[in-house]
Tab-separated table of C-alpha atoms in Angstrom:
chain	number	residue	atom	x	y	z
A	1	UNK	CA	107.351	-29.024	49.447
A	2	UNK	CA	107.853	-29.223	53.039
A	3	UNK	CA	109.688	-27.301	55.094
A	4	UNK	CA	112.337	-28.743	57.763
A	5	UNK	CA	114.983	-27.751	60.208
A	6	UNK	CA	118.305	-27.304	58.029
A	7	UNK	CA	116.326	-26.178	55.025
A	8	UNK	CA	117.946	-22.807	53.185
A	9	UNK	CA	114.954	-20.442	52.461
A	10	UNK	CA	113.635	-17.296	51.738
A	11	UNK	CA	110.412	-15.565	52.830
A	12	UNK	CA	108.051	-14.515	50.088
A	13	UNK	CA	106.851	-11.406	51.585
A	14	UNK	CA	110.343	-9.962	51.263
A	15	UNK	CA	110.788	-11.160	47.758
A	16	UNK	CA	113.083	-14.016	49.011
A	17	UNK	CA	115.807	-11.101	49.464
A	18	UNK	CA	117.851	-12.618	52.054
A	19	UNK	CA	118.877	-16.538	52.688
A	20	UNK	CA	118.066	-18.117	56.383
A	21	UNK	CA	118.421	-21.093	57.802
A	22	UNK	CA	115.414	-23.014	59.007
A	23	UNK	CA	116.036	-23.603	63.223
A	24	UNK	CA	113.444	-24.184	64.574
A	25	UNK	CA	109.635	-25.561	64.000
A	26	UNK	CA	106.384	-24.836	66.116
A	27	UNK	CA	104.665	-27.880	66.910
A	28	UNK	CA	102.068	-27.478	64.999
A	29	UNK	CA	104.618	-27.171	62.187
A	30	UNK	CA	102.804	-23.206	61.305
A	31	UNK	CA	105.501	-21.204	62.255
A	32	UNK	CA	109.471	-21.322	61.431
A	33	UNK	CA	112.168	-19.687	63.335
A	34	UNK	CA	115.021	-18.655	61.198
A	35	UNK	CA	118.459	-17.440	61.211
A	36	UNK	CA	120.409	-15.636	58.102
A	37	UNK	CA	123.144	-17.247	56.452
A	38	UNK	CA	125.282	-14.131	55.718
A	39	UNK	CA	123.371	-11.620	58.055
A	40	UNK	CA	123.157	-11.793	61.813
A	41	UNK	CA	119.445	-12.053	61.911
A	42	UNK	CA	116.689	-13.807	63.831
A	43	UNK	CA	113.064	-13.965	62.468
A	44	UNK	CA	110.232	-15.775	63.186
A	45	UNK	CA	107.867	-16.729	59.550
A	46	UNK	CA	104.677	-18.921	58.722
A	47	UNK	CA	105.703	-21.669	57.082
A	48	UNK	CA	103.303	-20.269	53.687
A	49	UNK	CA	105.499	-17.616	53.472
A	50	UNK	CA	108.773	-19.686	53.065
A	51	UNK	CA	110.424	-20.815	49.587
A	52	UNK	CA	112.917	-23.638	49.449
A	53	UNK	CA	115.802	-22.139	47.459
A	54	UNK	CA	117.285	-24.201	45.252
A	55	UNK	CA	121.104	-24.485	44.520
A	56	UNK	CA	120.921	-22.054	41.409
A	57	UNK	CA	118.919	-19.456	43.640
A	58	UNK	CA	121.404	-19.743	46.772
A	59	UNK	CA	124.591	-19.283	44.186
A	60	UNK	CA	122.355	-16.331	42.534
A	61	UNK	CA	122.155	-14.348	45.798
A	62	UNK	CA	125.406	-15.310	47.675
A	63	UNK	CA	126.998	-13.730	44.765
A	64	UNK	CA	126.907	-10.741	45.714
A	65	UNK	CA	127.315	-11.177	48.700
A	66	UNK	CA	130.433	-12.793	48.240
A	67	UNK	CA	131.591	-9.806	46.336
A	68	UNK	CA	130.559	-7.530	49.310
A	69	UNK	CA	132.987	-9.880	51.408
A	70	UNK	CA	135.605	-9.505	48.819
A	71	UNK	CA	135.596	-5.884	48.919
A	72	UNK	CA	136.228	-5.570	52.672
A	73	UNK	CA	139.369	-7.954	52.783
A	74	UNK	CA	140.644	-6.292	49.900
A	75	UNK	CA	140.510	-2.771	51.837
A	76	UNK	CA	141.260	-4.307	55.348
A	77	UNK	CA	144.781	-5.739	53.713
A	78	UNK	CA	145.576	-2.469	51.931
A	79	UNK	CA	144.861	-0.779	55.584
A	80	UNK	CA	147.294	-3.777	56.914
A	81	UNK	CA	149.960	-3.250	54.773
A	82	UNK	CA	149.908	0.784	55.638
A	83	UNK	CA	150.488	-0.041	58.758
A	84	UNK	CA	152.662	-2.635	58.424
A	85	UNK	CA	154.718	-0.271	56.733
A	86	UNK	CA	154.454	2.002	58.944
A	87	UNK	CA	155.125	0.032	61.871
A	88	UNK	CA	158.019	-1.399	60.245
A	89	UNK	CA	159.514	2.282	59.648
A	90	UNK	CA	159.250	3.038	62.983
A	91	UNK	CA	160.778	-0.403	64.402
A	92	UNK	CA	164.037	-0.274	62.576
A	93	UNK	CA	164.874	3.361	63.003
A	94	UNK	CA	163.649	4.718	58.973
A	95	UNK	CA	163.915	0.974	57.493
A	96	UNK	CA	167.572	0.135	58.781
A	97	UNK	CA	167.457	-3.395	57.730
A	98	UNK	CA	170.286	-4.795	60.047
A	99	UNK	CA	167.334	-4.224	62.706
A	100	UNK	CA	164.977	-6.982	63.522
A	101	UNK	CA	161.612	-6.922	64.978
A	102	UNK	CA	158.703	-8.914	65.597
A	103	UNK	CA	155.295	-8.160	66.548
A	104	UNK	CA	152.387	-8.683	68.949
A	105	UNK	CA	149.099	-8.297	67.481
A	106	UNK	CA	146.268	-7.885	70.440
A	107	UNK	CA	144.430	-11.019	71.251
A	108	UNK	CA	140.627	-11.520	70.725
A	109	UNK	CA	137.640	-13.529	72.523
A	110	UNK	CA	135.213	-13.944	70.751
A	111	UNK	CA	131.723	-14.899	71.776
A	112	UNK	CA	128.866	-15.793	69.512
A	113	UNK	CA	125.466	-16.985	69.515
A	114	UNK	CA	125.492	-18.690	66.366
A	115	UNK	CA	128.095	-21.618	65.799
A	116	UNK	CA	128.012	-21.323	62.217
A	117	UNK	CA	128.324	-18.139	61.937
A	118	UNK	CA	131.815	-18.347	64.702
A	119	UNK	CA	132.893	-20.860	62.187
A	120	UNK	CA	132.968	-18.230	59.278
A	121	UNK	CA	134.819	-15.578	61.675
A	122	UNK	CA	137.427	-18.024	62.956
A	123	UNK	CA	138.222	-19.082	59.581
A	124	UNK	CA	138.997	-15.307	58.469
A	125	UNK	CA	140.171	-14.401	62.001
A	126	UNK	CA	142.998	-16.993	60.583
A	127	UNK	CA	143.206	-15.929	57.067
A	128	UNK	CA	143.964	-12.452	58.796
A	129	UNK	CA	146.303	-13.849	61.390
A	130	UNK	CA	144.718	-12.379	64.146
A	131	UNK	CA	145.041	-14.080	67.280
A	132	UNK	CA	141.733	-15.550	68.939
A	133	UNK	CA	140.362	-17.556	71.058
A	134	UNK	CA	136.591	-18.486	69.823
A	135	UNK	CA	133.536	-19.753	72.076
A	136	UNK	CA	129.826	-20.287	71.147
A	137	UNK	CA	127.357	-19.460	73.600
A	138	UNK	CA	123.679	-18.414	73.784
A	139	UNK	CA	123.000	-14.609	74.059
A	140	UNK	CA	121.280	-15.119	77.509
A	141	UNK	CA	124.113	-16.740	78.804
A	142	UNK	CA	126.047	-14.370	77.985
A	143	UNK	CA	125.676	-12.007	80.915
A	144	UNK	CA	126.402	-14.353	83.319
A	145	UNK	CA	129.509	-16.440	81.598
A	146	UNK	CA	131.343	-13.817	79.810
A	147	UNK	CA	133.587	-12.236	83.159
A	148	UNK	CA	134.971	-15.317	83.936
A	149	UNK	CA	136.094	-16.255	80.566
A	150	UNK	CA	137.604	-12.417	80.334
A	151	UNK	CA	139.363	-14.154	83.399
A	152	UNK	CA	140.684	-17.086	81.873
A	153	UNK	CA	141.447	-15.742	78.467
A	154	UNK	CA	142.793	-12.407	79.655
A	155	UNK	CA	142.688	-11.057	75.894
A	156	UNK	CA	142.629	-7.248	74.930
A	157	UNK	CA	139.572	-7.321	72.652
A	158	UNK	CA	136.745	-8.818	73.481
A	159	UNK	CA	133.426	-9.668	70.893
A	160	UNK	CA	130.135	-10.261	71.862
A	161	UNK	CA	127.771	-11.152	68.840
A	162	UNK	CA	125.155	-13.414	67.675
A	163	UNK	CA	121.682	-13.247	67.026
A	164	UNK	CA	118.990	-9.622	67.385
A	165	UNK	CA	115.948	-8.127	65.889
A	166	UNK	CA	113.875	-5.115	66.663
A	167	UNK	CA	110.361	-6.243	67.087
A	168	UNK	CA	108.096	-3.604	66.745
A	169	UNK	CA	105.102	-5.110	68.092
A	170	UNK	CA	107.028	-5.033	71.216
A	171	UNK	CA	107.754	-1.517	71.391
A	172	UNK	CA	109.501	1.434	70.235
A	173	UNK	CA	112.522	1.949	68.621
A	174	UNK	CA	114.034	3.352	72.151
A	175	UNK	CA	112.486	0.233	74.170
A	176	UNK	CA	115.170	-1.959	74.967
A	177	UNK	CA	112.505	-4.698	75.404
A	178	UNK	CA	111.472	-4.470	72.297
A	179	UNK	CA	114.801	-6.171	70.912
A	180	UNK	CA	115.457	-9.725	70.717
A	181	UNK	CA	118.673	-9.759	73.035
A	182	UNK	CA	119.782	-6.698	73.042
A	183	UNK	CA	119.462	-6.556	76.538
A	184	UNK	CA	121.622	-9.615	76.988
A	185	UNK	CA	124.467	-7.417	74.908
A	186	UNK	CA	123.463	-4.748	77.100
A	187	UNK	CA	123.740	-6.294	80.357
A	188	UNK	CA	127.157	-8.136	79.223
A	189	UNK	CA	128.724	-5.068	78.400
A	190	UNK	CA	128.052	-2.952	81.472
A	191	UNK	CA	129.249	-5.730	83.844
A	192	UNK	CA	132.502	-6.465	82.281
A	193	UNK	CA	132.697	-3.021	82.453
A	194	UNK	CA	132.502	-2.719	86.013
A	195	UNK	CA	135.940	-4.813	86.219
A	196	UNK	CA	137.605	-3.237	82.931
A	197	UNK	CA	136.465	0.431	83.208
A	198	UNK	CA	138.980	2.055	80.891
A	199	UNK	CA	137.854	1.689	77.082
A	200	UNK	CA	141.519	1.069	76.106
A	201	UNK	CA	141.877	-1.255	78.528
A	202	UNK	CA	139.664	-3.738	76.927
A	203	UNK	CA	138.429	-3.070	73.726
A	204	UNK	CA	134.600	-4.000	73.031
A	205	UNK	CA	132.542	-4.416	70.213
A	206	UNK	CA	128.713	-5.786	70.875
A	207	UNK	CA	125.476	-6.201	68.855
A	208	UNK	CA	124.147	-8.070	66.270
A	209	UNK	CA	121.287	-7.427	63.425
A	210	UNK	CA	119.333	-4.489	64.300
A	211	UNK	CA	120.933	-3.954	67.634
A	212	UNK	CA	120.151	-0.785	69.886
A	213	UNK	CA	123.633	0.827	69.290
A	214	UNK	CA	123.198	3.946	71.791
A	215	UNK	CA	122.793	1.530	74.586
A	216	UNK	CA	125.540	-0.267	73.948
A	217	UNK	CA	127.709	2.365	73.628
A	218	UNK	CA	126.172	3.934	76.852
A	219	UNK	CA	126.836	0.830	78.855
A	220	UNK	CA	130.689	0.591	77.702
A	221	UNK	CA	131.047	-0.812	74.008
A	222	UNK	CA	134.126	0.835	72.006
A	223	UNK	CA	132.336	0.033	68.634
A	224	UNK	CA	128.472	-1.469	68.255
A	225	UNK	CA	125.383	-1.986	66.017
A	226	UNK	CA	123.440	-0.789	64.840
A	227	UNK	CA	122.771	2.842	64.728
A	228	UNK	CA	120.413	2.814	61.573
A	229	UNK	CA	118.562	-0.558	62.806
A	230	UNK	CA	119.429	-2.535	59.733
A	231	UNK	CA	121.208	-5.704	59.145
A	232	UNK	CA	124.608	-6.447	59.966
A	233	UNK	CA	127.269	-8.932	57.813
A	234	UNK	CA	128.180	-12.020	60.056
A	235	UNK	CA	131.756	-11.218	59.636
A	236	UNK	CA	131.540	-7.078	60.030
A	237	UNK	CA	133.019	-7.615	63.872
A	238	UNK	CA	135.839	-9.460	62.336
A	239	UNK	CA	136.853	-6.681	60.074
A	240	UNK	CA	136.461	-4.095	63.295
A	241	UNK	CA	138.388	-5.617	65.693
A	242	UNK	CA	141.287	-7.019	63.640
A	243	UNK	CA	141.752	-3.192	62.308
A	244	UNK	CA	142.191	-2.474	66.406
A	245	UNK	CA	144.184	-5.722	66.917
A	246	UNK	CA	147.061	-4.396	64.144
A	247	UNK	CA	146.940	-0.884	64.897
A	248	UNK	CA	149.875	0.384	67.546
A	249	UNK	CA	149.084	0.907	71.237
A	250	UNK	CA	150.647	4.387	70.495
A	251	UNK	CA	148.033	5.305	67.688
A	252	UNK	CA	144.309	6.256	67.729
A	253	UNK	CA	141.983	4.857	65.646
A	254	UNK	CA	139.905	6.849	63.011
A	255	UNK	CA	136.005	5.223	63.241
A	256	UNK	CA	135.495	6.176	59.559
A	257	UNK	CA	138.625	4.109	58.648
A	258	UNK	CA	137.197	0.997	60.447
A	259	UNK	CA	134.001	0.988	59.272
A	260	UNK	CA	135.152	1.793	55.508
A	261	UNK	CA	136.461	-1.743	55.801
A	262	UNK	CA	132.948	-3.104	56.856
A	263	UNK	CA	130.354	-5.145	54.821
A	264	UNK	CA	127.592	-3.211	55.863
A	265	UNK	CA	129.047	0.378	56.791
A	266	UNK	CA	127.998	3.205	59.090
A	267	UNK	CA	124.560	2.370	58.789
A	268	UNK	CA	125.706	-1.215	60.600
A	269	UNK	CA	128.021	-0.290	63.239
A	270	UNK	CA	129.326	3.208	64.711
A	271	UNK	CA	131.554	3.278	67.583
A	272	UNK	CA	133.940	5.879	69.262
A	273	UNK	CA	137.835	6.861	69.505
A	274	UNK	CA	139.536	3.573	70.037
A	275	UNK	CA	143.588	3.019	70.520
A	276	UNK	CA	145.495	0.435	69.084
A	277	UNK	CA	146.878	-2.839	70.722
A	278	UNK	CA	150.063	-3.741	68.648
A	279	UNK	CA	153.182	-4.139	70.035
A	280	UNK	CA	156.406	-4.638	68.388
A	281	UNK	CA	159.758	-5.934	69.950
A	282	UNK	CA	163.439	-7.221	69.494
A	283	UNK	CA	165.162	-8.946	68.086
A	284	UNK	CA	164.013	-11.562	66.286
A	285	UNK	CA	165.939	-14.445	64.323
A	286	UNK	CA	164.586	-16.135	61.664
A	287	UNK	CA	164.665	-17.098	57.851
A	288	UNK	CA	160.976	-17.761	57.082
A	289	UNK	CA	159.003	-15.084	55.654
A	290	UNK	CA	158.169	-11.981	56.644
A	291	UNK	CA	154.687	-13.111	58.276
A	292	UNK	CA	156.751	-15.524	60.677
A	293	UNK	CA	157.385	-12.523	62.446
A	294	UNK	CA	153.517	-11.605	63.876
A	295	UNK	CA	153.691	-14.038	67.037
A	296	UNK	CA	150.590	-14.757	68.463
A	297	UNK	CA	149.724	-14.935	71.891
C-alpha cells in the first residue's frame, strides 16, 4: 500500500507504538515526515518502515490513550472544585449566602505549531472554561511574532508549544542544536522575557516532545518540557496552565499538584513556584447557574 500525506501510521521499528500523521513526502517519495496524533512529536521515517493503520488498530491504541486523557480531567475538576470551594469560602465571608461574587479566571494565549493539535486544546480550553485566545504559528516564527501578540492580547498566561525532537545525531543531550526547535522555544521565551521580567507577571509554559527543559527554564519559562526527554501529551499544557488560570492571585502553586493532573507527569514537564491569577469580585446578579458566574475576559 502506498503511503500519502494525511495517512495515520505507525513505524515498524517501534512496534507501531505510537500513531502519526503523514506531513510531509521527500521527492523521491523515500522518506516521510511525521507528526503524532496524541503526542507532540516530529520524526522523520523511510517510507519501508511505515504501516497504514487501519480503523480497528487506531481505536486499539487511542484507547488508552483516551483513558490517560480521562484521568487528568477527572483530577483537574476535583482540583477545580477544591478551589472553587475554597474560593467561594473566602468570597462570602465563611459561605454567607446573601453575598454574591463572581470571578475572573486569568486569560491565556496560546501559540502552537500544530493546528490540529490547537484544535484539541481549544476545545478542552472550553470544556474547562478557561478563557483563551488561540493562534497557530510555525515554531520559527515564533521568536519573532510572539511580543507583539503579548501586545495585542495582553493575557496573563502565555503558551508556546508545538512540534520538538532530540536528534542525537546532532549532538548531545546538552546541545541545544541538537533539538528540533527548541531553540525557537528558547529564543521566544527569553525575549518576552526581557519586556515581562517578573515570573508572576506573565506566566509561561514552553516546550514540546522531548524539549530541553533546563533551558527553558533558564531563559524565563514558569513550567516546561521535558526534563526526562520523553514524549509529551498534546493537551498536558492545557491541564498546566488552566490549574494557574483558577488558582487565586493570593495563593502559590504546588508543582507536584500541577503535574499530578498531567497526561504524561514529571517525567514530561517540571517547572517552578508559580502564583495564581484568579480574581474574584462583587456583586453579581443573576439566576443562571452557578458557572454563569466565571466571566471571561
Amino acid at each position: 500500500m502506498s503511503i500519502k500525506v494525511g495517512d495515520i501510521v505507525g513505524r515498524h521499528s517501534y512496534q507501531c507504538d505510537l500513531l502519526f500523521r503523514v506531513t510531509a513526502l521527500s521527492d523521491d517519495h523515500q522518506l516521510a515526515e511525521l507528526a503524532g496524533e496524541d503526542m507532540r512529536l516530529v520524526a522523520d521515517a523511510p517510507i519501508v518502515d511505515l504501516v497504514v493503520m487501519d480503523g480497528d488498530q487506531q481505536q486499539e491504541r487511542r484507547k488508552k490513550i483516551k483513558e490517560r486523557e480521562k484521568t487528568s480531567y477527572r483530577l483537574f475538576r476535583q482540583d477545580y472544585q477544591l478551589l472553587r470551594h475554597k474560593m467561594e469560602y473566602t468570597a462570602t465571608g465563611g459561605y454567607d449566602k446573601n453575598q454574591s461574587y463572581f470571578r475572573l479566571p486569568g486569560k491565556v494565549l496560546h501559540i502552537d505549531g500544530d493546528p490540529y493539535y490547537l484544535s484539541k486544546c481549544l476545545e478542552l480550553y472550553k470544556k474547562l472554561n478557561v478563557p483563551v485566545y488561540g493562534i497557530h504559528m510555525k515554531e520559527e516564527d515564533m521568536p519573532e511574532k510572539v511580543l507583539p501578540l503579548l501586545e495585542e492580547v495582553s493575557p496573563d498566561i502565555l503558551v508556546i508549544t508545538g512540534h520538538d525532537a532530540y536528534i542525537r545525531a546532532k549532538g548531545g543531550m546538552q546541545d541545544l542544536q541538537a533539538y528540533r526547535n527548541s531553540k525557537h522555544f528558547v529564543r521566544t521565551v527569553r525575549d518576552v522575557r526581557k519586556k515581562y521580567p517578573y515570573l508572576d507577571q506573565l506566566m509561561i509554559f514552553a516546550g514540546a516532545c522531548q524539549s530541553h527543559f533546563e533551558s527553558l527554564v533558564r531563559a524565563g519559562a514558569n513550567f516546561a518540557s521535558s526534563p526526562g526527554r520523553v514524549n509529551i501529551h498534546a493537551l498536558d499544557p492545557v491541564y498546566i496552565v488552566s490549574k494557574v488560570s483558577f488558582t487565586s492571585f493570593v495563593d502559590r502553586i504546588n508543582v507536584w499538584e500541577v503535574l499530578r493532573n498531567t497526561i504524561t507527569g514529571e517525567d514530561g514537564i517540571g517547572g517552578v513556584e508559580t502564583t495564581g491569577f484568579l480574581r474574584t469580585g462583587m456583586p453579581i446578579k443573576s439566576s443562571e447557574d452557578d458557572e454563569s458566574k466565571t466571566i471571561n475576559v
